[in-house]
Short mmCIF file of the C-alpha atoms (twelve columns), coordinates in Angstrom:
data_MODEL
# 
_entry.id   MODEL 
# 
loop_
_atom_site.group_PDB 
_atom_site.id 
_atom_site.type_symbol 
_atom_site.label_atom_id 
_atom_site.label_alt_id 
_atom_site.label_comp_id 
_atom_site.label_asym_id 
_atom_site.label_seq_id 
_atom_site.Cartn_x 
_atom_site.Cartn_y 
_atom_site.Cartn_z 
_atom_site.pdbx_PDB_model_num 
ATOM 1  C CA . UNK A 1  -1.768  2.684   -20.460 1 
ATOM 2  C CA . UNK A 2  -2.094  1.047   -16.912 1 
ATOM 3  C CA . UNK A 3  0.463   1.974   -14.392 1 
ATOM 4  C CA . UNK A 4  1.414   -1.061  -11.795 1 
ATOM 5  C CA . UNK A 5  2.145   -0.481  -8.076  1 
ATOM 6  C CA . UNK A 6  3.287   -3.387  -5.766  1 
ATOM 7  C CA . UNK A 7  3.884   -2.126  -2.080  1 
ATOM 8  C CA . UNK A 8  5.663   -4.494  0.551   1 
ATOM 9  C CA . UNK A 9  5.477   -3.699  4.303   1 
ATOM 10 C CA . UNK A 10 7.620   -5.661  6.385   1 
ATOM 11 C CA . UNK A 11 6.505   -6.239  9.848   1 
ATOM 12 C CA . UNK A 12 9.558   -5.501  12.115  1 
ATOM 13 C CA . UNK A 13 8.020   -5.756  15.277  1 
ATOM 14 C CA . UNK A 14 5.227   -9.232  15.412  1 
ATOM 15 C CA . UNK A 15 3.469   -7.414  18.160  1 
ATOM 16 C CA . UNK A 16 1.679   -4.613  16.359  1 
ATOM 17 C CA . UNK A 17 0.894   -7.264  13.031  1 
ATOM 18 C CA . UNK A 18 -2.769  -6.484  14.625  1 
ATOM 19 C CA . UNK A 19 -2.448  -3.146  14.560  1 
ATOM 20 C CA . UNK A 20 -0.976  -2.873  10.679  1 
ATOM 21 C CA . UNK A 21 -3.658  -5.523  9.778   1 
ATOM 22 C CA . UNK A 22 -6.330  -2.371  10.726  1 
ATOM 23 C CA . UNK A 23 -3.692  0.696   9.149   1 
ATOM 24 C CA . UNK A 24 -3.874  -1.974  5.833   1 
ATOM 25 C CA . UNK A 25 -7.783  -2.383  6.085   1 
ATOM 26 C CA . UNK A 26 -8.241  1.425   6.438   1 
ATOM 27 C CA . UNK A 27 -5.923  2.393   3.910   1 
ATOM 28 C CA . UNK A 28 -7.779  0.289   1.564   1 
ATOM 29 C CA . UNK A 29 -11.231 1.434   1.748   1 
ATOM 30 C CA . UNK A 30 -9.251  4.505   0.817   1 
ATOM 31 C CA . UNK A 31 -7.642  3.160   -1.990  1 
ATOM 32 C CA . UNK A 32 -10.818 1.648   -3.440  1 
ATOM 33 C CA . UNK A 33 -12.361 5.431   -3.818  1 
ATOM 34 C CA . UNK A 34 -9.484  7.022   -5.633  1 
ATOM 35 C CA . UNK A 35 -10.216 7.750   -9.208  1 
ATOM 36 C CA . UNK A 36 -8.581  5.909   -11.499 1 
ATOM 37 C CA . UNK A 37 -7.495  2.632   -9.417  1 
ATOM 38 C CA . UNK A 38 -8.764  -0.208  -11.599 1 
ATOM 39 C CA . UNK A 39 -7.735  -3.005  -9.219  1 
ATOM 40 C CA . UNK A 40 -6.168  -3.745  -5.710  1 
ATOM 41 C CA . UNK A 41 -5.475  -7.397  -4.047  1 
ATOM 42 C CA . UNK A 42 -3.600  -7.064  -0.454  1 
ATOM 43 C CA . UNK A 43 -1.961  -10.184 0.242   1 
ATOM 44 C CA . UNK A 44 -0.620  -11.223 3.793   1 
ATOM 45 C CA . UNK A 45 2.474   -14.263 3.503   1 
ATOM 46 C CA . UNK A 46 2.124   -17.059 4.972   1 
ATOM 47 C CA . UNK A 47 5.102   -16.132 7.740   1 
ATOM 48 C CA . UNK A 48 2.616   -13.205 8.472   1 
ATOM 49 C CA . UNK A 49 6.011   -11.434 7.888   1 
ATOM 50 C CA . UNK A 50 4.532   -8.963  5.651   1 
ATOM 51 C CA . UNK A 51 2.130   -8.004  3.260   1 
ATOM 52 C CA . UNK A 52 1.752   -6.654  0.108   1 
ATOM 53 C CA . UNK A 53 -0.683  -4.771  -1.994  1 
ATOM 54 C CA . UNK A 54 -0.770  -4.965  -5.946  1 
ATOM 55 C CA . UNK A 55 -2.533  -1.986  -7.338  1 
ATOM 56 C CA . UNK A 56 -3.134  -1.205  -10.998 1 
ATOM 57 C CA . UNK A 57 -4.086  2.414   -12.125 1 
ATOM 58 C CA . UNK A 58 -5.469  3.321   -14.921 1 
ATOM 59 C CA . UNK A 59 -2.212  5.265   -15.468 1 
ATOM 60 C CA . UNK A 60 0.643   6.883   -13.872 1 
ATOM 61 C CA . UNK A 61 -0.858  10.168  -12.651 1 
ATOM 62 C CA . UNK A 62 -3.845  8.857   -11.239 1 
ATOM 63 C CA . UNK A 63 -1.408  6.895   -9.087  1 
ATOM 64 C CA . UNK A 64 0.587   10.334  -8.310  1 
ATOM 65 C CA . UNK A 65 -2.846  12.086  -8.008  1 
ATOM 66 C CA . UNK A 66 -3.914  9.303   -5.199  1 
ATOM 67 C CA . UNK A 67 -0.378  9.321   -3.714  1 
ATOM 68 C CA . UNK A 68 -1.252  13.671  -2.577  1 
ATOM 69 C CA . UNK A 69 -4.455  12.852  -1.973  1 
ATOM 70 C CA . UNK A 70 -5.900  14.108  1.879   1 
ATOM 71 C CA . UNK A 71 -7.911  11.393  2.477   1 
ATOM 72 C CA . UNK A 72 -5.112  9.463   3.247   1 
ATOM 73 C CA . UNK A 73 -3.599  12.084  5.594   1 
ATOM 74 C CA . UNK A 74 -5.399  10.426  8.865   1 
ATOM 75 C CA . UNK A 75 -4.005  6.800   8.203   1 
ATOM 76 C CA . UNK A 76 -0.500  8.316   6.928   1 
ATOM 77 C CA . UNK A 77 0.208   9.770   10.199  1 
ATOM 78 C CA . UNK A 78 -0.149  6.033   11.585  1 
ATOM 79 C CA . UNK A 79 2.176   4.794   8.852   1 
ATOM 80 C CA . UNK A 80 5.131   7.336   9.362   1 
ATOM 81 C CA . UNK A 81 5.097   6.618   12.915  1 
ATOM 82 C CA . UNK A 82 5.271   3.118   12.595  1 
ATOM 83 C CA . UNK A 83 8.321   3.479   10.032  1 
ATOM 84 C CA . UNK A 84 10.019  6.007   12.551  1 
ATOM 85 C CA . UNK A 85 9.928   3.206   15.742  1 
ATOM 86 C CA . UNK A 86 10.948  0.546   13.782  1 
ATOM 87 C CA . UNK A 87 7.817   -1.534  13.831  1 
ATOM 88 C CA . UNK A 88 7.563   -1.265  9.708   1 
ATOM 89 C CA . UNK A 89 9.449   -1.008  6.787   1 
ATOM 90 C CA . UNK A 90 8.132   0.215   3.571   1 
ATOM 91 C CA . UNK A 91 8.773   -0.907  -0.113  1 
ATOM 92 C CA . UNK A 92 7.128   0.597   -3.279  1 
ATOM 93 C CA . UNK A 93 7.995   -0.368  -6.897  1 
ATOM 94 C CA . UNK A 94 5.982   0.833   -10.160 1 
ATOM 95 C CA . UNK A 95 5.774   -1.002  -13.350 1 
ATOM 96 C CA . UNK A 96 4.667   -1.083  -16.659 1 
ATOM 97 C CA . UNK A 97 3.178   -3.593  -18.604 1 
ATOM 98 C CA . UNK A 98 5.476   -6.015  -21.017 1 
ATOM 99 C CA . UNK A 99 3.536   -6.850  -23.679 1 
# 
């Protein structure tokens, strides 16, 4: 059964949007090479506020798989210190389809 991820990341601080435009782009060619990930669309609002990714896995432990995996360790290093001065916040909610 697919597994749904939506992330949010909130820009805190306007003057590194550049910089988490790049982390974003990164993280995504990442993303794209996991096994298992059957779709991703990263949005950007209009308020260039924040952005969010929709992901869609082909189920929920290829999303836990790609959550441990070490390719990501470069670009999560980025992330976390981001979070820790304030400049981000991070969301991440999981669903499952209603059908």
């Amino acid at each position: 059964m697919a597994y749904y991820v939506i992330t949010r990341t909130i820009i805190e601080d306007q003057s590194s949007k550049e910089d988490v435009l790049a982390m974003s782009k990164e993280s995504a060619e990442i993303f794209r090479k996991q096994p298992g990930l059957i779709e991703m669309k990263s949005l950007i609002a209009e308020n260039e506020t924040h952005l969010s990714t929709y992901l869609v896995w082909e189920n929920q432990q290829s999303h836990l798989a790609c959550m441990e995996s070490k390719d990501f360790d470069g670009v999560t290093v980025q992330w976390t210190a981001f979070m820790k001065e304030g400049k981000i916040k991070f969301e991440l909610e999981t669903y499952q389809l209603v059908e």
